[in-house]
Structures are given as structure tokens and as C-alpha cells.
Rosetta silent file (secondary structure, phi, psi, omega in degrees, C-alpha in Angstrom):
SEQUENCE: MSENIISVNNLSVSFDYQENFLSKKQQIKAVNNINIKIKKGSFFGLVGESGSGKTTLGRAILGANKISTGNVIFHDDDRDFDLTTINSKEMKEYRKKAQLIFQDPYAALSPRMTVRDIIAEPLEVMKITNSREETDERVRDIASKCRLNLEHLRRFPHAFSGGQRQRISIARALVSNPKFIVADESVAALDVSIQADILNLLKQLQHELNLTYLFISHDLSVVAHVCDIVAVMYLGHIVEMAPSRELFSNPKHPYTKALLSSIPSIDPENKSKAIELEGEIPSAMNPPSGCVFRTRCPHASQDGKEANIEMGLVEVTPGHWVDRCGVNCA
SCORE:     score description
SCORE:     0.000 S_00000001
   1 L     0.000  135.278 -179.328    9.018  -26.366  -15.484 S_00000001
   2 L   -77.461  143.078  174.617   10.767  -25.569  -12.223 S_00000001
   3 L   -78.987  -12.298  177.446   10.271  -27.888   -9.243 S_00000001
   4 E   -95.239  146.699  173.966   10.503  -24.766   -7.058 S_00000001
   5 E   -98.107  -27.941  178.280    7.667  -22.316   -6.622 S_00000001
   6 E  -130.659  130.498  172.099    9.828  -19.609   -4.987 S_00000001
   7 E  -121.658  117.816  177.749   13.485  -18.790   -5.645 S_00000001
   8 E  -107.343  119.467 -173.079   15.081  -16.187   -3.374 S_00000001
   9 E  -121.935  113.143  176.718   18.474  -15.071   -4.677 S_00000001
  10 E    48.998   43.134 -173.559   20.882  -12.868   -2.639 S_00000001
  11 E   -79.148  129.854  172.339   17.897  -11.026   -1.176 S_00000001
  12 E  -131.853  141.490  177.523   18.458   -8.009    1.076 S_00000001
  13 E  -129.737  122.268 -179.320   15.834   -5.644    2.483 S_00000001
  14 E  -121.034  151.301  177.212   16.851   -2.336    4.084 S_00000001
  15 E  -126.914  143.663  174.525   14.860    0.417    5.765 S_00000001
  16 E   -80.786  138.807  179.943   15.751    4.065    6.345 S_00000001
  17 E  -133.695  133.047  178.322   15.749    5.126    9.982 S_00000001
  18 L  -138.709  116.928 -174.491   15.965    8.640   11.412 S_00000001
  19 L   -62.888  -41.749  172.944   15.673    9.204   15.165 S_00000001
  20 L  -153.141  176.221 -172.401   14.525   12.809   14.679 S_00000001
  21 L   -70.852  -13.347  177.437   14.570   15.425   11.916 S_00000001
  22 L   -90.677  -22.531 -176.272   17.974   16.757   13.036 S_00000001
  23 L   -81.410  163.094 -178.807   19.741   13.392   13.109 S_00000001
  24 L   -81.092  143.549  177.778   21.350   11.671   10.175 S_00000001
  25 L   -68.380  139.529  175.729   19.491    8.960    8.301 S_00000001
  26 E  -122.028  159.285  177.187   20.681    5.421    8.936 S_00000001
  27 E  -109.340  131.245  174.412   19.990    2.198    7.114 S_00000001
  28 E  -105.806  118.460  178.378   18.711   -0.886    8.883 S_00000001
  29 E   -92.784   95.106 -174.992   19.399   -4.073    6.943 S_00000001
  30 E   -75.299  -32.277  178.062   16.578   -6.283    8.208 S_00000001
  31 E  -131.507  131.103 -169.718   17.269   -9.123    5.750 S_00000001
  32 E  -131.239  109.764  170.118   20.768   -9.740    4.449 S_00000001
  33 E    54.504   57.200 -179.031   21.806  -11.887    1.460 S_00000001
  34 E   -89.889  135.834  175.359   19.177  -14.637    1.752 S_00000001
  35 E  -132.227  110.027  176.454   19.231  -17.607   -0.649 S_00000001
  36 E  -142.681  155.355  172.788   16.447  -20.186   -0.409 S_00000001
  37 E  -124.716  130.228  178.457   14.380  -22.369   -2.722 S_00000001
  38 E  -111.186  115.978 -176.656   10.847  -23.408   -1.757 S_00000001
  39 E   -75.092  149.365  177.593    9.651  -26.528   -3.572 S_00000001
  40 L   -62.125  134.470  178.213    6.127  -26.822   -4.900 S_00000001
  41 L    80.688    7.167 -177.566    3.823  -28.578   -2.465 S_00000001
  42 L   -94.255  166.220  175.508    6.196  -28.214    0.500 S_00000001
  43 E  -117.613   92.399 -171.643    5.628  -26.905    4.034 S_00000001
  44 E   -92.651  120.688 -177.999    8.674  -24.645    4.516 S_00000001
  45 E   -97.314  144.962  177.945    9.332  -23.509    8.104 S_00000001
  46 E  -132.574  117.891 -175.682   11.115  -20.315    9.166 S_00000001
  47 E  -126.432  164.466  179.142   12.145  -19.905   12.817 S_00000001
  48 L   154.216  168.759  179.394   14.220  -17.506   14.908 S_00000001
  49 L   -66.678  163.250  172.114   14.038  -14.935   17.676 S_00000001
  50 L   -60.691  134.595 -178.630   11.880  -11.822   17.463 S_00000001
  51 L    90.374    4.196 -178.827   13.697   -9.252   15.352 S_00000001
  52 L   -82.354  -12.877  176.202   15.562  -11.818   13.266 S_00000001
  53 L   106.891   11.678 -176.123   13.815  -10.745   10.034 S_00000001
  54 H   -63.069  -51.527 -178.372   11.319  -13.581    9.511 S_00000001
  55 H   -65.691  -38.649  178.171    8.267  -11.402    8.820 S_00000001
  56 H   -60.857  -41.536  177.833   10.297   -8.994    6.673 S_00000001
  57 H   -63.852  -45.652  179.203   11.457  -11.921    4.526 S_00000001
  58 H   -61.006  -41.729  179.605    7.904  -13.237    4.187 S_00000001
  59 H   -69.230  -33.848  177.420    6.572   -9.807    3.209 S_00000001
  60 H   -66.031  -38.459  178.977    9.386   -9.324    0.692 S_00000001
  61 H   -65.892  -31.142  178.080    8.496  -12.632   -0.961 S_00000001
  62 H   -83.985   -7.391 -178.783    4.902  -11.408   -1.252 S_00000001
  63 L    85.104   11.445  179.664    6.019   -8.072   -2.697 S_00000001
  64 L   -84.876  -24.545  174.017    4.808   -6.093    0.333 S_00000001
  65 L  -110.606  138.635 -179.125    8.335   -4.950    1.265 S_00000001
  66 L   -70.155  133.548  179.924   10.598   -3.299   -1.273 S_00000001
  67 L   -83.222  126.795 -179.653   13.604   -5.411   -2.248 S_00000001
  68 L   -81.222  -52.312  175.975   16.917   -3.554   -1.835 S_00000001
  69 E  -140.422  163.286 -177.523   19.177   -6.044   -3.641 S_00000001
  70 E    81.139 -167.737  178.767   18.780   -9.511   -5.097 S_00000001
  71 E  -152.796  163.587  174.186   15.494  -10.887   -6.405 S_00000001
  72 E  -125.583  126.211 -179.378   12.516  -13.124   -5.690 S_00000001
  73 E  -118.677  124.995  174.764   11.131  -15.247   -8.518 S_00000001
  74 E   -97.663  121.204 -177.060    7.726  -16.928   -8.375 S_00000001
  75 E   -96.101  102.554  175.734    7.601  -19.907  -10.739 S_00000001
  76 L   -85.997  172.800 -178.778    4.092  -20.352  -12.099 S_00000001
  77 L   -63.907  -35.945 -174.511    3.128  -23.246  -14.363 S_00000001
  78 L  -112.410   -9.781 -179.352    3.275  -21.144  -17.514 S_00000001
  79 L  -162.170  168.301  177.566    5.503  -18.179  -16.574 S_00000001
  80 E  -112.857  145.368  175.418    7.808  -16.663  -13.954 S_00000001
  81 E  -112.789  115.572  175.189    7.233  -13.477  -11.947 S_00000001
  82 E   -96.731  113.916 -172.126   10.400  -11.572  -10.992 S_00000001
  83 L   -70.568  -11.464  177.447    9.413   -9.234   -8.168 S_00000001
  84 L   -85.400  -20.833 -178.124   12.261   -6.799   -8.921 S_00000001
  85 L  -120.119    6.522 -174.696   11.062   -6.086  -12.471 S_00000001
  86 L   -70.966  140.433  176.735    7.340   -6.752  -12.115 S_00000001
  87 L   -95.796  176.471 -173.851    4.915   -4.039  -13.285 S_00000001
  88 H   -64.114  -37.039  179.011    1.614   -3.075  -11.648 S_00000001
  89 H   -66.319  -43.090  178.480   -0.492   -5.272  -13.944 S_00000001
  90 H   -67.985  -33.323  178.259    1.695   -8.306  -13.275 S_00000001
  91 H   -64.249  -38.912  176.572    1.647   -7.552   -9.536 S_00000001
  92 H   -61.933  -37.210  177.661   -2.152   -7.742   -9.550 S_00000001
  93 H   -69.767  -38.241  179.118   -1.872  -11.150  -11.187 S_00000001
  94 H   -65.923  -35.609  179.280    0.750  -12.223   -8.642 S_00000001
  95 H   -58.879  -31.018  178.921   -1.537  -11.176   -5.765 S_00000001
  96 H   -71.058  -25.396 -172.876   -4.021  -13.821   -6.888 S_00000001
  97 H   -98.794  -15.482 -178.293   -1.350  -16.507   -6.675 S_00000001
  98 E  -134.704  122.801 -174.700    0.377  -15.581   -3.384 S_00000001
  99 E  -131.590  168.674 -176.090   -1.536  -14.731   -0.210 S_00000001
 100 E  -124.692  135.294  169.451   -0.948  -14.103    3.508 S_00000001
 101 E  -103.695  120.654 -174.372   -2.581  -15.544    6.633 S_00000001
 102 L   -77.118  163.526 -177.957   -2.186  -12.994    9.427 S_00000001
 103 L   -73.943  -49.150 -171.395   -1.099  -13.719   12.977 S_00000001
 104 L   -96.576  107.751 -178.735   -3.897  -12.097   14.970 S_00000001
 105 L   -69.747  -14.438  179.650   -7.369  -13.391   14.019 S_00000001
 106 L   -83.968  -39.820 -177.893   -8.983  -10.618   16.084 S_00000001
 107 L   -85.287  -17.319 -172.876   -7.248   -7.652   14.421 S_00000001
 108 L   -81.862  -13.663 -175.791   -7.240   -9.115   10.889 S_00000001
 109 L  -113.091  135.583  178.619  -11.015   -9.022   10.371 S_00000001
 110 L   -71.332  125.792 -179.309  -13.162   -5.905    9.994 S_00000001
 111 L   -71.343  -10.872 -176.756  -15.826   -5.826   12.730 S_00000001
 112 L   -97.653    1.481 -178.536  -18.207   -3.964   10.384 S_00000001
 113 L  -115.972  145.381  173.984  -18.332   -6.640    7.692 S_00000001
 114 L   -73.430  164.443  179.586  -20.142   -9.947    7.662 S_00000001
 115 H   -61.048  -38.146  177.990  -18.119  -13.125    7.177 S_00000001
 116 H   -58.879  -46.529 -177.766  -19.516  -13.428    3.656 S_00000001
 117 H   -68.760  -35.389  178.799  -18.286   -9.932    2.743 S_00000001
 118 H   -63.128  -46.574 -178.753  -14.883  -10.518    4.375 S_00000001
 119 H   -70.152  -35.305 -175.980  -14.257  -13.676    2.349 S_00000001
 120 H   -77.040  -19.006 -173.757  -15.705  -12.177   -0.848 S_00000001
 121 H   -54.648  -46.304  178.535  -13.635   -8.970   -0.698 S_00000001
 122 H   -59.571  -36.620  179.134  -10.547  -10.364   -2.517 S_00000001
 123 H   -63.609  -39.082 -178.438  -12.758  -11.640   -5.347 S_00000001
 124 H   -75.908  -41.360 -179.510  -14.324   -8.210   -5.777 S_00000001
 125 H   -67.042  -41.944 -178.644  -11.101   -6.211   -5.429 S_00000001
 126 L   -84.861   -4.182  178.927   -9.178   -8.472   -7.833 S_00000001
 127 L    55.742   48.007 -179.024  -12.209   -8.717  -10.172 S_00000001
 128 L   -82.479  -37.858 -179.520  -11.948  -12.503  -10.282 S_00000001
 129 L  -103.589  159.613 -174.255  -15.698  -13.168  -10.516 S_00000001
 130 L  -107.078   -8.993 -178.567  -18.204  -11.631  -12.918 S_00000001
 131 L  -151.400  162.437  178.185  -21.404  -11.753  -10.909 S_00000001
 132 H   -64.771  -36.362  179.596  -22.681  -11.845   -7.340 S_00000001
 133 H   -63.095  -42.343  178.584  -23.952  -15.400   -7.872 S_00000001
 134 H   -66.164  -39.094  177.105  -20.487  -16.562   -8.939 S_00000001
 135 H   -61.550  -47.415 -179.320  -18.935  -14.742   -5.963 S_00000001
 136 H   -62.098  -37.720  178.962  -21.373  -16.355   -3.537 S_00000001
 137 H   -64.413  -43.072  178.507  -20.663  -19.782   -5.002 S_00000001
 138 H   -65.042  -40.876 -179.607  -16.900  -19.329   -4.541 S_00000001
 139 H   -63.657  -45.781 -179.919  -17.414  -18.057   -0.982 S_00000001
 140 H   -63.614  -37.504 -178.404  -19.637  -20.995   -0.025 S_00000001
 141 H   -65.912  -49.230 -177.572  -17.198  -23.484   -1.533 S_00000001
 142 H   -72.697  -31.860  176.252  -14.092  -22.205    0.282 S_00000001
 143 H   -62.705  -40.958  177.938  -16.049  -21.672    3.519 S_00000001
 144 H   -63.230  -41.796  178.623  -17.093  -25.312    3.425 S_00000001
 145 H   -64.064  -29.623 -179.929  -13.476  -26.413    2.912 S_00000001
 146 L   -94.750   15.455  174.848  -12.482  -24.319    5.949 S_00000001
 147 L    64.682   40.365  172.407  -15.253  -25.911    8.087 S_00000001
 148 L  -114.847  137.866 -179.354  -17.571  -22.892    8.114 S_00000001
 149 L   -99.319  175.261 -175.501  -21.287  -23.377    7.479 S_00000001
 150 H   -62.835  -34.322  178.848  -23.812  -21.148    5.710 S_00000001
 151 H   -62.007  -35.163 -179.975  -25.115  -19.732    8.979 S_00000001
 152 H   -62.959  -31.802 -174.099  -21.626  -18.418    9.790 S_00000001
 153 H   -66.558  -21.042 -178.779  -21.548  -16.343    6.601 S_00000001
 154 L   -91.151   -5.368 -175.842  -24.336  -14.065    7.854 S_00000001
 155 L   -94.821  170.255  176.205  -22.656  -13.238   11.163 S_00000001
 156 L  -102.026  159.067 -173.861  -20.080  -10.619   12.170 S_00000001
 157 H   -56.618  -30.562 -176.184  -16.571  -11.487   13.492 S_00000001
 158 H   -63.716  -16.841 -177.402  -17.394  -10.630   17.141 S_00000001
 159 H   -84.632    2.318 -173.309  -19.674  -13.698   17.284 S_00000001
 160 L  -117.297  156.255  174.078  -16.777  -16.128   16.769 S_00000001
 161 L   -79.507  174.841 -179.249  -13.990  -17.635   18.858 S_00000001
 162 H   -61.349  -42.486  179.635  -10.302  -17.224   17.988 S_00000001
 163 H   -65.075  -40.396  178.012  -10.117  -20.540   16.137 S_00000001
 164 H   -66.245  -39.003  177.754  -13.231  -19.766   14.102 S_00000001
 165 H   -63.733  -37.732  179.696  -11.879  -16.317   13.221 S_00000001
 166 H   -68.388  -33.126  175.320   -8.645  -17.869   12.021 S_00000001
 167 H   -65.772  -34.832  175.044  -10.617  -20.233    9.778 S_00000001
 168 H   -64.108  -43.586  178.428  -12.333  -17.137    8.341 S_00000001
 169 H   -61.928  -39.593  178.432   -8.897  -15.584    7.704 S_00000001
 170 H   -65.159  -42.991  178.950   -7.746  -18.786    6.001 S_00000001
 171 H   -61.458  -41.481  178.695  -10.862  -18.825    3.820 S_00000001
 172 H   -62.841  -39.370 -179.848  -10.257  -15.197    2.792 S_00000001
 173 H   -68.669  -30.688 -173.191   -6.651  -16.021    1.849 S_00000001
 174 H   -95.509   -9.330 -173.117   -7.664  -19.071   -0.201 S_00000001
 175 L   -66.370  -24.972  178.546  -10.742  -17.713   -2.000 S_00000001
 176 L   -83.966    5.945  179.623   -8.656  -16.328   -4.888 S_00000001
 177 L    60.364   53.941 -179.890   -7.293  -19.855   -5.477 S_00000001
 178 L   -76.056  169.382  177.219   -3.625  -19.043   -4.705 S_00000001
 179 L  -111.456  -19.634 -176.526   -0.738  -21.476   -5.003 S_00000001
 180 E  -131.411  132.191 -177.133    1.578  -20.039   -2.357 S_00000001
 181 E  -126.797  130.699  169.313    0.670  -19.016    1.201 S_00000001
 182 E   -99.513  116.156  178.175    2.740  -17.174    3.807 S_00000001
 183 E  -104.326  100.231 -173.957    1.423  -18.114    7.264 S_00000001
 184 E   -92.974   99.455 -179.641    2.965  -15.561    9.630 S_00000001
 185 L    51.474   43.976 -169.821    2.622  -16.876   13.212 S_00000001
 186 L   -73.671   -8.694  176.166   -0.879  -17.989   12.205 S_00000001
 187 L  -121.962    5.073 -174.091   -1.451  -20.164   15.300 S_00000001
 188 L   -65.204  -31.162 -175.528    0.561  -18.187   17.868 S_00000001
 189 L   -91.183    7.726 -174.166   -2.465  -16.392   19.348 S_00000001
 190 L  -108.735  157.702  173.755   -4.541  -19.572   19.780 S_00000001
 191 L   -64.319  159.683 -175.133   -4.920  -22.142   22.542 S_00000001
 192 H   -59.684  -44.855 -178.895   -2.939  -25.357   22.145 S_00000001
 193 H   -64.586  -36.749  178.343   -5.984  -27.487   21.291 S_00000001
 194 H   -72.589  -34.834  175.754   -7.141  -24.933   18.713 S_00000001
 195 H   -55.605  -46.637 -179.045   -3.614  -24.738   17.288 S_00000001
 196 H   -60.640  -40.884  179.914   -3.757  -28.453   16.508 S_00000001
 197 H   -63.952  -43.728 -179.351   -7.113  -28.036   14.761 S_00000001
 198 H   -68.086  -40.590  179.123   -5.851  -25.149   12.597 S_00000001
 199 H   -63.746  -41.652  177.139   -2.609  -26.969   11.733 S_00000001
 200 H   -63.648  -36.757  177.111   -4.549  -30.077   10.698 S_00000001
 201 H   -64.589  -43.910  178.999   -6.777  -27.849    8.564 S_00000001
 202 H   -61.178  -40.953  178.792   -3.756  -26.270    6.862 S_00000001
 203 H   -66.560  -40.558  178.897   -2.311  -29.724    6.114 S_00000001
 204 H   -63.525  -45.189  179.368   -5.659  -30.935    4.764 S_00000001
 205 H   -66.033  -32.257  177.609   -6.027  -27.872    2.527 S_00000001
 206 H   -58.410  -43.729 -179.097   -2.454  -28.310    1.330 S_00000001
 207 H   -75.636  -38.272 -178.347   -3.339  -31.723   -0.112 S_00000001
 208 H   -69.470  -39.917 -172.267   -6.783  -30.736   -1.399 S_00000001
 209 H  -108.993    4.081  179.136   -5.712  -27.507   -3.116 S_00000001
 210 L    57.334   53.276 -176.174   -2.054  -28.332   -3.899 S_00000001
 211 L   -93.269  157.487  171.045   -0.744  -25.450   -1.780 S_00000001
 212 E  -121.801  133.738 -176.707    2.784  -24.474   -0.800 S_00000001
 213 E  -115.355  141.682  159.208    3.374  -22.806    2.589 S_00000001
 214 E  -107.329  108.681 -172.290    6.017  -20.566    4.081 S_00000001
 215 E  -104.319  110.139 -178.759    5.267  -21.117    7.773 S_00000001
 216 E   -97.305  128.233 -175.467    6.781  -18.495   10.104 S_00000001
 217 L  -157.552  155.292  169.065    6.766  -19.444   13.774 S_00000001
 218 L   -94.116  -21.784 -171.952    8.463  -19.187   17.164 S_00000001
 219 L   -83.318  102.954 -175.674    7.072  -22.544   18.293 S_00000001
 220 H   -68.320  -31.808  179.269    9.682  -25.155   17.429 S_00000001
 221 H   -67.206  -36.385  176.466    7.475  -28.074   18.439 S_00000001
 222 H   -67.289  -43.830  179.636    4.823  -26.913   15.950 S_00000001
 223 H   -61.134  -41.634  179.328    7.444  -26.501   13.221 S_00000001
 224 H   -62.977  -31.022 -176.167    8.787  -30.004   13.893 S_00000001
 225 H   -77.493  -37.962 -169.304    5.263  -31.397   13.537 S_00000001
 226 H  -110.800  -22.227 -168.822    4.175  -29.799   10.259 S_00000001
 227 L   -91.678  146.533  176.315    7.206  -28.617    8.260 S_00000001
 228 L   -86.375  -44.731 -179.731    9.202  -30.512    5.652 S_00000001
 229 E  -127.986  142.369 -177.965   12.195  -28.145    5.570 S_00000001
 230 E  -127.687  133.675  173.587   13.217  -25.650    8.260 S_00000001
 231 E  -115.127  136.934 -178.441   15.411  -22.547    7.979 S_00000001
 232 E  -107.439  124.321 -178.661   16.791  -20.842   11.098 S_00000001
 233 E  -107.071  144.829  174.160   17.224  -17.046   10.986 S_00000001
 234 E  -145.952  119.146  175.791   19.394  -14.832   13.156 S_00000001
 235 L    51.016   47.456  175.135   19.776  -11.080   12.705 S_00000001
 236 L    85.843   -3.227 -179.174   18.713  -11.066    9.062 S_00000001
 237 E  -116.817  148.941  168.354   20.760  -14.119    8.032 S_00000001
 238 E   -89.214  121.374 -175.749   19.847  -17.774    7.595 S_00000001
 239 E  -100.933  -17.962  176.800   22.366  -19.685    9.725 S_00000001
 240 E  -159.728  145.199  179.845   21.092  -23.235    9.111 S_00000001
 241 E  -151.331  130.754 -177.067   18.640  -24.979    6.793 S_00000001
 242 E  -164.360  164.701  169.844   17.793  -28.670    6.535 S_00000001
 243 E   -55.828  145.922 -171.711   14.937  -31.185    6.299 S_00000001
 244 H   -52.950  -49.811 -177.268   12.931  -31.034    9.513 S_00000001
 245 H   -63.166  -39.582  179.538   13.908  -34.451   10.874 S_00000001
 246 H   -66.730  -41.575 -178.018   17.586  -33.867   10.104 S_00000001
 247 H   -65.444  -42.679 -175.934   17.616  -30.412   11.696 S_00000001
 248 H   -77.803  -25.031  179.971   15.963  -31.525   14.926 S_00000001
 249 H   -92.960  -24.810 -174.701   18.007  -34.718   15.293 S_00000001
 250 L  -143.208   61.959  178.959   21.370  -33.372   14.164 S_00000001
 251 L   -67.432  145.883 -177.243   21.656  -29.555   14.527 S_00000001
 252 L  -110.136  -42.953 -174.916   25.022  -28.114   13.539 S_00000001
 253 L   -78.264  140.129 -179.305   24.986  -24.387   14.262 S_00000001
 254 H   -60.579  -30.295  177.529   25.351  -23.335   17.934 S_00000001
 255 H   -68.636  -42.470  176.679   22.362  -20.988   17.621 S_00000001
 256 H   -61.516  -42.310  179.063   20.161  -23.833   16.352 S_00000001
 257 H   -61.129  -39.789  179.465   21.360  -26.031   19.210 S_00000001
 258 H   -66.634  -41.204  178.323   20.454  -23.310   21.708 S_00000001
 259 H   -62.660  -46.262 -176.941   16.980  -22.897   20.198 S_00000001
 260 H   -67.769  -31.767 -179.899   16.285  -26.637   20.235 S_00000001
 261 H   -70.369  -16.230 -178.722   17.517  -27.003   23.798 S_00000001
 262 L   -85.974   -6.240  179.660   14.869  -24.491   24.901 S_00000001
 263 L   -68.527  120.701  179.680   11.954  -26.728   23.824 S_00000001
 264 L   -67.958  145.838 -179.828   10.183  -27.808   27.033 S_00000001
 265 L  -117.749  141.763  177.000    9.753  -31.550   27.570 S_00000001
 266 L   -91.124   -2.169  179.108    6.932  -33.325   29.408 S_00000001
 267 L   -80.573  115.083 -178.820    9.195  -36.320   30.046 S_00000001
 268 L   -66.138  -18.699  179.256   10.261  -36.212   33.738 S_00000001
 269 L   -81.288  -15.977 -178.976   13.297  -38.332   32.874 S_00000001
 270 L   -85.719  101.148 -176.252   14.555  -35.730   30.434 S_00000001
 271 L  -108.122   20.144  179.526   16.711  -33.490   32.588 S_00000001
 272 L   -65.156  139.012 -177.913   18.687  -31.829   29.803 S_00000001
 273 L   -95.472  148.873  176.981   19.272  -28.149   30.446 S_00000001
 274 L   -70.092  142.880  176.427   18.699  -25.343   27.998 S_00000001
 275 L   -77.700  120.134 -178.547   21.805  -23.747   26.513 S_00000001
 276 L   -90.005  126.008  176.581   21.951  -20.195   27.815 S_00000001
 277 L   -97.134  127.433 -179.622   23.145  -17.545   25.382 S_00000001
 278 L   -75.556  147.536  177.012   24.735  -14.532   27.016 S_00000001
 279 L    76.385 -174.728 -179.850   23.584  -11.044   26.091 S_00000001
 280 L  -116.829  165.255  178.080   20.782  -10.017   23.771 S_00000001
 281 L   -61.611  129.422 -177.809   20.372  -10.095   20.012 S_00000001
 282 L   -62.852  162.759  178.465   22.379   -7.135   18.613 S_00000001
 283 L   -73.377  139.529  176.998   20.703   -4.187   16.959 S_00000001
 284 L   -68.241  -16.452  177.310   20.160   -4.444   13.199 S_00000001
 285 L   -75.509  -24.983 -178.990   21.377   -0.820   12.979 S_00000001
 286 L  -141.088   67.561 -176.880   24.805   -1.858   14.208 S_00000001
 287 L   -72.852  155.512  177.038   25.296   -5.577   13.580 S_00000001
 288 L   -63.528  150.132  175.986   28.591   -7.310   14.432 S_00000001
 289 L   -75.309  156.923  178.768   31.112   -7.614   11.616 S_00000001
 290 L    67.228 -129.450  178.124   31.767  -11.021   10.123 S_00000001
 291 L   -70.281  117.801 -175.297   29.754  -13.739   11.858 S_00000001
 292 L   -71.617  -14.277 -179.214   26.738  -11.933   13.341 S_00000001
 293 L   -92.431   -2.817 -170.928   26.353  -14.588   16.052 S_00000001
 294 L   -63.780  -27.099 -177.525   29.900  -14.231   17.373 S_00000001
 295 L   -72.782  -14.444  179.933   28.948  -11.855   20.226 S_00000001
 296 L  -122.616   -0.979 -174.094   26.781  -14.579   21.800 S_00000001
 297 L   -75.054  127.428  178.028   28.467  -17.743   20.536 S_00000001
 298 L   -70.106  -13.312 -179.178   29.845  -20.014   23.287 S_00000001
 299 L  -102.479    6.611 -178.141   32.490  -21.237   20.824 S_00000001
 300 L   -62.262  137.727 -177.512   33.813  -17.798   19.825 S_00000001
 301 L   -81.169  160.289 -179.632   37.616  -17.672   19.902 S_00000001
 302 L   -70.315  -30.652 -176.756   39.643  -15.226   21.960 S_00000001
 303 L   -80.005   -5.383  175.725   41.433  -13.811   18.927 S_00000001
 304 L    68.859   29.605 -178.418   38.120  -12.725   17.342 S_00000001
 305 H   -64.696  -21.812  179.741   38.786  -14.387   13.992 S_00000001
 306 H   -64.255  -19.308  179.871   35.005  -14.717   13.501 S_00000001
 307 H   -68.958  -17.013 -177.790   34.886  -10.970   12.841 S_00000001
 308 H  -106.702    2.871 -178.842   36.580  -11.581    9.486 S_00000001
 309 L   -88.441  129.463  179.705   34.464  -14.543    8.349 S_00000001
 310 L   -80.713  134.457  178.916   31.932  -13.768    5.609 S_00000001
 311 L   -67.761  145.415  178.949   28.399  -15.045    6.223 S_00000001
 312 L   164.561  148.428 -176.137   27.105  -17.693    3.809 S_00000001
 313 E   -86.938  142.651  176.955   25.696  -21.218    3.767 S_00000001
 314 E  -125.229  135.419  179.682   27.796  -24.326    3.116 S_00000001
 315 E   -82.180  108.770 -176.775   26.279  -27.747    2.362 S_00000001
 316 E   -86.861  -35.746  170.816   27.723  -30.099    5.002 S_00000001
 317 E  -139.539  162.295 -177.072   25.585  -33.116    4.034 S_00000001
 318 L   -52.856  118.479  178.737   23.064  -33.470    1.181 S_00000001
 319 L    83.874   -5.202 -178.837   20.280  -30.968    1.850 S_00000001
 320 E  -110.528  111.203 -175.809   21.778  -29.743    5.145 S_00000001
 321 E  -111.006  135.268 -179.236   23.166  -26.198    4.900 S_00000001
 322 E  -134.706  144.460  175.276   25.045  -24.410    7.695 S_00000001
 323 E   -57.714  141.049 -170.912   26.649  -20.971    7.900 S_00000001
 324 H   -62.169  -28.244  175.475   30.349  -21.314    7.168 S_00000001
 325 H   -73.453  -36.132  179.704   31.325  -19.976   10.607 S_00000001
 326 H   -68.466  -25.056  177.833   28.939  -22.404   12.267 S_00000001
 327 H   -59.568  -38.262 -179.273   30.569  -25.317   10.452 S_00000001
 328 H   -69.829  -20.833 -178.556   33.694  -24.778   12.550 S_00000001
 329 H   -92.621  -10.705 -174.393   31.592  -24.951   15.730 S_00000001
 330 L   -66.574    0.000    0.000   29.773  -28.172   14.827 S_00000001
């Protein structure tokens, strides 16, 4: 049995782009040659700027985005699911085991359905239960675990606050008894106090239900609080990956250092300044050659040797991986 629940091997995801019907089709490589392992029972964090490919990677792992090259393997207790060779019947089985918590709790729920029907929908679509009584029992059980009471099940989404709606979304994702959850910016739209409540709920459910999370976020302070391992993405590549405490205390890549320096501090004695990166993130349609961070890197050389360096992670200390160009900047 594998200790990993997800193995991502040389994964790339590309999309066709055409500005208008007269122009030539172009390919956008949103995710490029990703290699990660997510251990069972872990809280795996994924951070980076908007447009870095975080959501595309999460959707590819769930089978929602077509894989261009490489593969994603889900390691179940009794078998493995390879998403590049999986058939429609196996995909239906995989859907029960891997679910998504959406970012926006307001847009993710149908306003025309009661909370009971929203949570029960996956059970009915996937044909997991055999009767309405069994469905209702599963709905009540997972609703209770997500701190929703029986009265809530009869109401419609408009009657709830953002935090309550997100608990409904979590209950819907967990009702099929999955083992792997992708939480895509699942607390970004909530107030700070509500964020803490939802994060504590996710941690509690992780222990109760033996869940594994891929947690996608912009909020580095949240990632530092809940995640075991953190991967940093930039323009479709992972540039650094390490255990959370190691990454935040000893970042190696200049992009990671810039991200961490931007975390606001409430300590008036902390007068450290954020590292300013010049320019904007390049377009995925025309990424820089070699090291994709070289156009904004404060350590880039005058001779442009970074343009000839191939992207790829190197293990600098046990469990701490850094892009090979970033190793020279550490």
C-alpha cells in the first residue's frame, strides 16, 4: 500500500487559445511538468499569485481538466486510479473518492433547492444510497458533523450567512464519504473570524473522517497555520516545496522570499520591508525561456544565463525542494 494518496508525475495541462476566427490557434501551458506526492492524511498547501496555475492543477487532479502530458494517480486502499487511462465507469467511482469545496459559498449553492436537497444531490446522482430514508440518514449525519441542525435542512441558501453556506458546501462535498478533498480558496470570501471557524472545522473533519486536503490559497498566514507541506507555484511551475515550518523559517527561492515578506505583521517592532518584484507575472502564452522567474528575479545575472537553465526541483535538504535556478540564488 502506498503512503501517498496522490502522485502527480510530469503533469502538464495546456489549453487552445484563439483571439478570433481569423487568427492562428495558440497553446497556453497553464501547468508545466509538475511532480508532487500528497501523503495520506496530510494538509497539503498550494500558494502563488493569481494566474500561476493553482486552480488548474487542482482541477486536473480531480479529473475536471484534461491532462496534456504526464499522469495523476490516486492510490486507494485496494486499487489505483490513473486519470490518463481511466474509463467512464472508473471515473464515476473516482468522483466518490475525490471532491471539491468551492471558493464562493454564495455562487456554489442553488437558490432553488433546500439545504437537504443540496447535500443529498451527490448521493442521488452517484446512486450511493438505495432509498430516501438512507439518503436522509446520511444527510443528517454529515450535516451534524458540519455543525448544521435539522432546522437548517428545511431552509433555502438565502437564509444563511457566508460561513453557514460554506459549511453547507463542505457537507455536500463530504456526503459521498470521499478520501481526498481539494479546497480551492475555500475561506477567501469569508470574514477573518469566520475563516478561523471554517479552518478549525476542516481540521476537525480531517481527524474524524481521515481526510487528505489539497488546500489552495493566497493567504500565507492561513497556509502557515493549517498546512503540513507547502508548494509555491509561479507561472505553471512549482519553484519550492517543503514542510510548512521549514518553508516559512528558511525560504530558499527568491520568489518565495518575496511572497513571505509581503505578509503583514501586527508587531510594531517588526519594521521589515516587503521585497518588491519589478514588472508583472508574464503571460502563459509567451513565458520566458529557461527560468520563468528570471524576468522579475532580483538576482538575475547580466549575461542572461538563466534563459538556458531547465526548470526542475532539486532537494537541498531532506524534504526541502527548490527549483534548480533558485538554488543558485539561495
